[in-house]
Structure formats: C-alpha cells, structure tokens
C-alpha cells in the first residue's frame, strides 16, 4: 500500500512539476520577448529624440549612441534610419548582411524575429527587429512646415534573448528537479508517519498470532478504531467459542460419570437380569438426554459476528403455535406487541432458542395470558441497532429473593413442575454471548413474571 501511494504521488508530482515548468517557461519566453521589444523600443526613442533633418536633405545623428555597441562593427546591436531618399546606418552594421527594411507609416510599429542574417564571418545568424514610423516637421523657406516621414529600425542579435532563455531554462529545471526530489522525500516521510498506525496494527496483530498478546490495544486513531474493535471482537468470539467447547466437553464428561458409575455398580452387584435391563434403560435415557442437552448448548452458544437482520414475528408465531398445542388444556393466549423496525442481528437458531425458552417458561406458569413485547433498542453511529425483548405472564411470578437461584443451571422454580431447569440458563448464555442483559422481575401489566432481554448495538 505504501509503494502504491508513493508511486501515485510521485507520478502526480512529476506531472505537476513538468506542467508547472512548461507554463513558467512559456511565461518567461513571453516576458523576455516583451522585454526585448521594450529595450529595442527604448533605443529607437533615444535616437528619435536626438536626430535632426537638414534642409539639404542630410540627417544629423549624435556621435554618442545610446549603447556603445552601436559603434562596434558586427557587435550584434544595429540601428538603421531611412527616409524617402536617405538611409543612415550605425557603425555596427558594417560587416554583417542585414535584411532590407521598408518605410513604415507614421506611428506604425513593427516587432519581428527571429530574422535570418549573415554574420561578418559568413555564418548564419538571427536578429530581432523593432521598427517605428515617424514624421519630422521642418520649416520651409516660405515660412510653412514640411513633414519628412522616416522610420527607425533597431536590430539585436537573438543570441542575447536565447542566452537569457537558456539560463532561465537551466535554472528552472534544476530548481524544479531539486524541489521534486525534496517533495518526494518529504512525501515518503509523510507516508511513513501517516501509515505508522497501520504498521502498529500489523505489529500488534502479529503479537496476537504469536500468543504474545491477548487482544489489540485501544491506542489507535479514531479511523482505525472500528477495525481494531472488530478484530478484538473476533478474537474474543473465537476464544469464547473455544472455551465454550471445552466447557461443553467437560460438562458432558462430568454428567456422564454418575450414570456410568451406577451401571458399573449394578454390573458388579447381584442384580437380576430384569433389574439390570431396567437400570440400563433408565441410565441410557438419562445419558441421551444429557448428550442432547450438551449438543444443543454447543450449537446455540456461538454466533456469527456479522449475521443478517432477522424478522422476529415469523419465528415467534411458529413457536407460539407449537406451544398452544402443548398447553391446549390451559387455554393460554399469547399476545404480540412487536415494533416493525425491530430486528434480531444474529443467527436464527439463537433467536429460536431465546424465544422458545422464554415463551415455554411463560406458557408453563401462565394462568391464561402471555405477552411478547419487542422494541428497537439503542442505536449508535455506524453500528447495528440494539433490541429489547420482553415476555410477561399472569402466573404467580418469582419472588425477588428467588430470582438469582432460579437462574442457576439445573434449578427449577418449583420441583413439582416437570422440567430440567436448563431453559433459563440457555437464555442467559445466549444473551451473554451477544453481550446483552437479562432482567427478571414483576410484570406491571399482567402481574406475573417478566423476563426482559436487552441487546446492545452490534458492530
């Protein structure tokens, strides 16, 4: 991931620097060309300010030029002044073959280049040329005014501009190259710093895999908190599943010790064949019940972390129809108050066990009415909403001092009532596996017992 990000950032950075350099280069060329024109224009204006035309047709040009190069033959800076029948050239024009110039209209300006020339040594060269058309006003002999049109041309070797552009180009790309390397190094440091939390997550995960740590720490950025929480939840779920399997096997082995000991005692005794057969059958049924119970507990104990939401009412109706047949002689009626928004985020088997045991317990103790209430529970941003599920009956209820005792495994509310005393223990284990809470109290509506399950928002 770091390599992909660095490669992407490098490509984008290089493209940006290349585009920036190209734009700056074009801008400099345009500015340098404008400066070239302005410089040649300034030379022309300097000549215009000092020249004079005589009535004889001659022209006076000051001996001191605007730039000493105008006096050096082939210096690269040239001046040409032309009128109708007059042409004046600076000393620098001696040697090179300059392009022909034409008269310009008054106030007309021209800037061209590069234009081909032949240097003094016969090599080919190029110049930029600026020209301006002007009018010289002179008094005539009759007292009137005579207008003498003329044009001033200033030419400069393009090597000056090319040299400036070349120097700028070298400085530009050198500066951008150094800046690019510095930015790439800075980007690498930023990536290392910004991805350090991910490296820490990987390091902690390896520690968990090696058994050096039990879970991920909570010292992670807010953006990675859902990831580490999910990993911790997965680790805890797997650890709980493993512990549950071990407990199931231990409970099963412990439960089978007594029937096996009874059988061993009977086999070693002097019981008759009929008595032995009856005892074996009794103990086999008992062991079968124990195995079935333990397997059922193992199957319902674990659940998927990210199960799809399950509708509650269809499962409740199916369970109630079966219970109404079993307890048809009591004539118990079960009422539903189920919120349409409520969903069980877990495995359907867990919901079946949860509803089945709570409703069966209510049917067993109810006189005539059972009430199932389901509401959407608390919600949190980015998490699945919780659930509140309650079962009320109009039976005798459970005394407050007996609640903790009744919820223990293998304890029945009334020893005279048939049952194994494991239904509520299964409910507790399922609720605990979903990190929920089981509350037992008095029903305010039906005056009997009330079992309320509250499941918190899920991951």
mmCIF file of C-alpha atoms in Angstrom, residues 215-458:
data_model
loop_
_atom_site.group_PDB
_atom_site.id
_atom_site.type_symbol
_atom_site.label_atom_id
_atom_site.label_comp_id
_atom_site.label_asym_id
_atom_site.label_seq_id
_atom_site.Cartn_x
_atom_site.Cartn_y
_atom_site.Cartn_z
ATOM 1 C CA UNK A 215 -6.025 -8.648 22.159
ATOM 2 C CA UNK A 216 -5.415 -5.468 20.210
ATOM 3 C CA UNK A 217 -4.754 -2.361 22.278
ATOM 4 C CA UNK A 218 -7.087 0.641 22.345
ATOM 5 C CA UNK A 219 -4.314 3.111 21.468
ATOM 6 C CA UNK A 220 -5.204 3.606 17.817
ATOM 7 C CA UNK A 221 -6.516 6.544 15.730
ATOM 8 C CA UNK A 222 -10.255 7.076 15.507
ATOM 9 C CA UNK A 223 -10.306 5.936 11.859
ATOM 10 C CA UNK A 224 -8.830 2.535 12.773
ATOM 11 C CA UNK A 225 -10.958 2.016 15.879
ATOM 12 C CA UNK A 226 -13.733 0.070 14.033
ATOM 13 C CA UNK A 227 -11.077 -2.250 12.566
ATOM 14 C CA UNK A 228 -9.355 -2.970 15.858
ATOM 15 C CA UNK A 229 -12.698 -3.344 17.644
ATOM 16 C CA UNK A 230 -13.820 -5.874 15.036
ATOM 17 C CA UNK A 231 -10.534 -7.774 15.385
ATOM 18 C CA UNK A 232 -10.876 -7.783 19.168
ATOM 19 C CA UNK A 233 -14.484 -8.923 18.879
ATOM 20 C CA UNK A 234 -13.402 -11.720 16.540
ATOM 21 C CA UNK A 235 -10.602 -12.753 18.896
ATOM 22 C CA UNK A 236 -12.930 -12.725 21.893
ATOM 23 C CA UNK A 237 -15.613 -14.608 19.961
ATOM 24 C CA UNK A 238 -13.156 -17.312 18.921
ATOM 25 C CA UNK A 239 -11.780 -17.503 22.452
ATOM 26 C CA UNK A 240 -15.292 -17.773 23.865
ATOM 27 C CA UNK A 241 -16.195 -20.455 21.326
ATOM 28 C CA UNK A 242 -13.103 -22.456 22.246
ATOM 29 C CA UNK A 243 -13.819 -22.023 25.951
ATOM 30 C CA UNK A 244 -17.445 -22.997 25.390
ATOM 31 C CA UNK A 245 -16.435 -26.153 23.537
ATOM 32 C CA UNK A 246 -14.066 -27.088 26.332
ATOM 33 C CA UNK A 247 -16.735 -26.425 28.938
ATOM 34 C CA UNK A 248 -19.272 -28.448 26.947
ATOM 35 C CA UNK A 249 -16.954 -31.454 26.778
ATOM 36 C CA UNK A 250 -16.088 -31.069 30.464
ATOM 37 C CA UNK A 251 -19.745 -30.762 31.452
ATOM 38 C CA UNK A 252 -20.668 -33.743 29.301
ATOM 39 C CA UNK A 253 -17.909 -35.888 30.796
ATOM 40 C CA UNK A 254 -18.844 -34.841 34.307
ATOM 41 C CA UNK A 255 -22.540 -35.503 33.664
ATOM 42 C CA UNK A 256 -21.866 -38.997 32.319
ATOM 43 C CA UNK A 257 -19.746 -40.017 35.292
ATOM 44 C CA UNK A 258 -22.715 -40.637 37.570
ATOM 45 C CA UNK A 259 -24.769 -42.855 35.172
ATOM 46 C CA UNK A 260 -21.634 -44.816 34.277
ATOM 47 C CA UNK A 261 -20.792 -45.285 37.946
ATOM 48 C CA UNK A 262 -24.332 -46.530 38.626
ATOM 49 C CA UNK A 263 -24.085 -49.016 35.766
ATOM 50 C CA UNK A 264 -20.693 -50.218 36.955
ATOM 51 C CA UNK A 265 -22.105 -50.743 40.468
ATOM 52 C CA UNK A 266 -25.106 -52.650 39.179
ATOM 53 C CA UNK A 267 -22.915 -54.814 36.941
ATOM 54 C CA UNK A 268 -20.656 -55.658 39.837
ATOM 55 C CA UNK A 269 -23.633 -56.399 42.122
ATOM 56 C CA UNK A 270 -26.047 -59.312 42.214
ATOM 57 C CA UNK A 271 -28.981 -57.644 40.435
ATOM 58 C CA UNK A 272 -31.231 -59.843 38.378
ATOM 59 C CA UNK A 273 -31.289 -59.643 34.610
ATOM 60 C CA UNK A 274 -34.662 -57.853 34.622
ATOM 61 C CA UNK A 275 -33.492 -55.258 37.138
ATOM 62 C CA UNK A 276 -30.278 -54.781 35.189
ATOM 63 C CA UNK A 277 -32.159 -54.268 31.956
ATOM 64 C CA UNK A 278 -34.440 -51.694 33.565
ATOM 65 C CA UNK A 279 -31.480 -49.860 35.113
ATOM 66 C CA UNK A 280 -29.551 -49.814 31.820
ATOM 67 C CA UNK A 281 -32.592 -48.451 30.002
ATOM 68 C CA UNK A 282 -33.082 -45.761 32.634
ATOM 69 C CA UNK A 283 -29.466 -44.680 32.619
ATOM 70 C CA UNK A 284 -29.290 -44.733 28.809
ATOM 71 C CA UNK A 285 -32.289 -42.406 28.595
ATOM 72 C CA UNK A 286 -30.646 -40.157 31.134
ATOM 73 C CA UNK A 287 -27.363 -40.100 29.230
ATOM 74 C CA UNK A 288 -29.191 -39.498 25.955
ATOM 75 C CA UNK A 289 -30.932 -36.504 27.480
ATOM 76 C CA UNK A 290 -27.617 -35.195 28.772
ATOM 77 C CA UNK A 291 -25.875 -35.582 25.399
ATOM 78 C CA UNK A 292 -28.787 -33.937 23.596
ATOM 79 C CA UNK A 293 -28.748 -31.036 26.003
ATOM 80 C CA UNK A 294 -24.993 -30.502 25.767
ATOM 81 C CA UNK A 295 -25.013 -30.693 21.962
ATOM 82 C CA UNK A 296 -27.877 -28.226 21.885
ATOM 83 C CA UNK A 297 -25.967 -25.854 24.116
ATOM 84 C CA UNK A 298 -22.856 -26.152 21.983
ATOM 85 C CA UNK A 299 -24.866 -25.467 18.825
ATOM 86 C CA UNK A 300 -26.632 -22.407 20.206
ATOM 87 C CA UNK A 301 -23.723 -20.945 22.143
ATOM 88 C CA UNK A 302 -21.778 -19.295 19.319
ATOM 89 C CA UNK A 303 -22.993 -16.863 16.725
ATOM 90 C CA UNK A 304 -21.716 -15.042 13.697
ATOM 91 C CA UNK A 305 -20.497 -11.505 14.276
ATOM 92 C CA UNK A 306 -21.987 -10.061 11.112
ATOM 93 C CA UNK A 307 -25.217 -12.012 10.608
ATOM 94 C CA UNK A 308 -28.067 -10.536 8.561
ATOM 95 C CA UNK A 309 -31.025 -8.966 10.424
ATOM 96 C CA UNK A 310 -33.783 -11.470 11.239
ATOM 97 C CA UNK A 311 -37.515 -10.703 11.408
ATOM 98 C CA UNK A 312 -38.837 -11.660 14.832
ATOM 99 C CA UNK A 313 -42.588 -12.070 14.351
ATOM 100 C CA UNK A 314 -42.478 -15.136 11.999
ATOM 101 C CA UNK A 315 -40.313 -17.084 14.447
ATOM 102 C CA UNK A 316 -42.481 -16.050 17.395
ATOM 103 C CA UNK A 317 -45.656 -17.166 15.627
ATOM 104 C CA UNK A 318 -44.156 -20.557 14.800
ATOM 105 C CA UNK A 319 -43.097 -21.146 18.402
ATOM 106 C CA UNK A 320 -46.405 -19.974 19.840
ATOM 107 C CA UNK A 321 -48.417 -22.276 17.552
ATOM 108 C CA UNK A 322 -46.475 -25.263 18.855
ATOM 109 C CA UNK A 323 -46.822 -24.173 22.498
ATOM 110 C CA UNK A 324 -50.539 -23.598 22.164
ATOM 111 C CA UNK A 325 -50.923 -27.243 21.122
ATOM 112 C CA UNK A 326 -48.857 -28.493 24.039
ATOM 113 C CA UNK A 327 -50.702 -26.336 26.573
ATOM 114 C CA UNK A 328 -54.092 -26.512 24.888
ATOM 115 C CA UNK A 329 -55.712 -27.729 28.115
ATOM 116 C CA UNK A 330 -54.747 -24.478 29.897
ATOM 117 C CA UNK A 331 -56.198 -22.265 27.142
ATOM 118 C CA UNK A 332 -53.319 -19.766 27.311
ATOM 119 C CA UNK A 333 -53.484 -16.842 24.880
ATOM 120 C CA UNK A 334 -50.272 -15.159 23.685
ATOM 121 C CA UNK A 335 -50.369 -11.523 22.530
ATOM 122 C CA UNK A 336 -47.747 -9.735 20.399
ATOM 123 C CA UNK A 337 -46.591 -6.139 20.580
ATOM 124 C CA UNK A 338 -43.739 -6.102 18.051
ATOM 125 C CA UNK A 339 -42.185 -2.941 16.638
ATOM 126 C CA UNK A 340 -41.940 -3.183 12.849
ATOM 127 C CA UNK A 341 -38.456 -1.667 12.965
ATOM 128 C CA UNK A 342 -37.120 -4.224 15.421
ATOM 129 C CA UNK A 343 -34.673 -6.798 14.056
ATOM 130 C CA UNK A 344 -32.570 -9.506 15.644
ATOM 131 C CA UNK A 345 -28.996 -9.194 14.365
ATOM 132 C CA UNK A 346 -27.766 -12.715 14.898
ATOM 133 C CA UNK A 347 -28.346 -16.316 13.932
ATOM 134 C CA UNK A 348 -31.947 -17.560 13.559
ATOM 135 C CA UNK A 349 -31.134 -20.559 15.786
ATOM 136 C CA UNK A 350 -30.213 -18.250 18.650
ATOM 137 C CA UNK A 351 -33.479 -16.359 18.214
ATOM 138 C CA UNK A 352 -35.397 -19.654 18.215
ATOM 139 C CA UNK A 353 -33.717 -20.759 21.432
ATOM 140 C CA UNK A 354 -34.214 -17.375 23.045
ATOM 141 C CA UNK A 355 -37.905 -17.066 22.193
ATOM 142 C CA UNK A 356 -38.597 -20.766 22.655
ATOM 143 C CA UNK A 357 -37.282 -20.980 26.191
ATOM 144 C CA UNK A 358 -38.789 -17.685 27.356
ATOM 145 C CA UNK A 359 -42.195 -18.388 25.830
ATOM 146 C CA UNK A 360 -42.249 -22.014 27.004
ATOM 147 C CA UNK A 361 -41.426 -20.882 30.523
ATOM 148 C CA UNK A 362 -44.221 -18.300 30.336
ATOM 149 C CA UNK A 363 -46.752 -20.836 28.978
ATOM 150 C CA UNK A 364 -45.756 -23.275 31.716
ATOM 151 C CA UNK A 365 -46.504 -20.802 34.524
ATOM 152 C CA UNK A 366 -49.183 -18.597 32.993
ATOM 153 C CA UNK A 367 -52.830 -18.880 34.002
ATOM 154 C CA UNK A 368 -54.338 -17.569 30.789
ATOM 155 C CA UNK A 369 -52.255 -14.768 29.228
ATOM 156 C CA UNK A 370 -48.739 -14.300 27.843
ATOM 157 C CA UNK A 371 -47.448 -11.058 26.318
ATOM 158 C CA UNK A 372 -44.468 -10.811 23.948
ATOM 159 C CA UNK A 373 -43.110 -7.248 23.545
ATOM 160 C CA UNK A 374 -40.321 -6.391 21.086
ATOM 161 C CA UNK A 375 -38.865 -2.918 20.575
ATOM 162 C CA UNK A 376 -35.906 -1.494 18.691
ATOM 163 C CA UNK A 377 -33.147 -0.795 21.186
ATOM 164 C CA UNK A 378 -30.433 1.824 21.420
ATOM 165 C CA UNK A 379 -28.569 2.791 18.271
ATOM 166 C CA UNK A 380 -25.119 4.219 17.626
ATOM 167 C CA UNK A 381 -23.486 5.773 14.570
ATOM 168 C CA UNK A 382 -22.019 3.108 12.301
ATOM 169 C CA UNK A 383 -23.420 0.222 14.412
ATOM 170 C CA UNK A 384 -26.393 -2.088 14.161
ATOM 171 C CA UNK A 385 -29.305 -1.080 16.428
ATOM 172 C CA UNK A 386 -29.930 -2.965 19.633
ATOM 173 C CA UNK A 387 -33.050 -4.880 20.679
ATOM 174 C CA UNK A 388 -35.378 -5.030 23.703
ATOM 175 C CA UNK A 389 -37.398 -8.251 24.008
ATOM 176 C CA UNK A 390 -39.721 -8.961 26.935
ATOM 177 C CA UNK A 391 -42.057 -11.854 27.859
ATOM 178 C CA UNK A 392 -44.743 -11.305 30.526
ATOM 179 C CA UNK A 393 -47.194 -13.825 32.026
ATOM 180 C CA UNK A 394 -50.034 -13.718 34.528
ATOM 181 C CA UNK A 395 -48.662 -16.553 36.633
ATOM 182 C CA UNK A 396 -47.552 -16.439 40.264
ATOM 183 C CA UNK A 397 -44.310 -14.608 39.405
ATOM 184 C CA UNK A 398 -40.893 -15.098 41.010
ATOM 185 C CA UNK A 399 -40.048 -13.669 44.432
ATOM 186 C CA UNK A 400 -37.174 -11.237 44.267
ATOM 187 C CA UNK A 401 -35.049 -13.266 46.641
ATOM 188 C CA UNK A 402 -35.502 -16.349 44.410
ATOM 189 C CA UNK A 403 -34.519 -14.797 41.066
ATOM 190 C CA UNK A 404 -30.769 -15.465 41.323
ATOM 191 C CA UNK A 405 -31.460 -19.023 42.479
ATOM 192 C CA UNK A 406 -33.908 -19.755 39.643
ATOM 193 C CA UNK A 407 -31.437 -18.532 37.006
ATOM 194 C CA UNK A 408 -28.840 -21.083 38.069
ATOM 195 C CA UNK A 409 -28.311 -24.056 35.799
ATOM 196 C CA UNK A 410 -30.356 -27.099 36.670
ATOM 197 C CA UNK A 411 -32.595 -25.276 39.182
ATOM 198 C CA UNK A 412 -36.366 -25.322 38.683
ATOM 199 C CA UNK A 413 -38.732 -22.722 40.070
ATOM 200 C CA UNK A 414 -40.902 -25.498 41.523
ATOM 201 C CA UNK A 415 -39.575 -29.024 41.893
ATOM 202 C CA UNK A 416 -43.109 -30.309 41.465
ATOM 203 C CA UNK A 417 -43.273 -28.929 37.916
ATOM 204 C CA UNK A 418 -41.756 -31.110 35.195
ATOM 205 C CA UNK A 419 -38.598 -29.798 33.589
ATOM 206 C CA UNK A 420 -34.819 -29.831 33.634
ATOM 207 C CA UNK A 421 -34.121 -26.312 34.879
ATOM 208 C CA UNK A 422 -31.822 -25.516 31.959
ATOM 209 C CA UNK A 423 -34.049 -23.307 29.776
ATOM 210 C CA UNK A 424 -33.278 -20.033 31.534
ATOM 211 C CA UNK A 425 -29.592 -20.980 31.733
ATOM 212 C CA UNK A 426 -29.566 -21.346 27.938
ATOM 213 C CA UNK A 427 -31.257 -17.946 27.641
ATOM 214 C CA UNK A 428 -28.602 -16.410 29.899
ATOM 215 C CA UNK A 429 -25.761 -17.904 27.881
ATOM 216 C CA UNK A 430 -27.230 -16.689 24.578
ATOM 217 C CA UNK A 431 -27.830 -13.198 25.962
ATOM 218 C CA UNK A 432 -24.317 -13.139 27.403
ATOM 219 C CA UNK A 433 -22.831 -14.227 24.069
ATOM 220 C CA UNK A 434 -24.463 -11.155 22.474
ATOM 221 C CA UNK A 435 -23.189 -9.010 25.387
ATOM 222 C CA UNK A 436 -26.735 -8.314 26.460
ATOM 223 C CA UNK A 437 -28.552 -8.236 29.800
ATOM 224 C CA UNK A 438 -31.360 -10.422 31.148
ATOM 225 C CA UNK A 439 -33.579 -8.777 33.752
ATOM 226 C CA UNK A 440 -36.187 -10.731 35.739
ATOM 227 C CA UNK A 441 -38.897 -9.023 37.713
ATOM 228 C CA UNK A 442 -42.620 -8.496 38.266
ATOM 229 C CA UNK A 443 -44.877 -7.713 35.280
ATOM 230 C CA UNK A 444 -46.738 -4.441 35.805
ATOM 231 C CA UNK A 445 -49.308 -5.306 33.141
ATOM 232 C CA UNK A 446 -50.046 -8.997 33.830
ATOM 233 C CA UNK A 447 -48.854 -9.149 37.470
ATOM 234 C CA UNK A 448 -46.831 -12.313 36.842
ATOM 235 C CA UNK A 449 -43.175 -12.749 35.913
ATOM 236 C CA UNK A 450 -41.396 -10.542 33.382
ATOM 237 C CA UNK A 451 -38.261 -11.608 31.552
ATOM 238 C CA UNK A 452 -36.647 -8.696 29.651
ATOM 239 C CA UNK A 453 -33.670 -9.155 27.308
ATOM 240 C CA UNK A 454 -31.706 -6.051 26.254
ATOM 241 C CA UNK A 455 -29.171 -6.461 23.445
ATOM 242 C CA UNK A 456 -26.774 -3.558 22.832
ATOM 243 C CA UNK A 457 -25.898 -2.094 19.398
ATOM 244 C CA UNK A 458 -23.771 -4.516 17.424
#
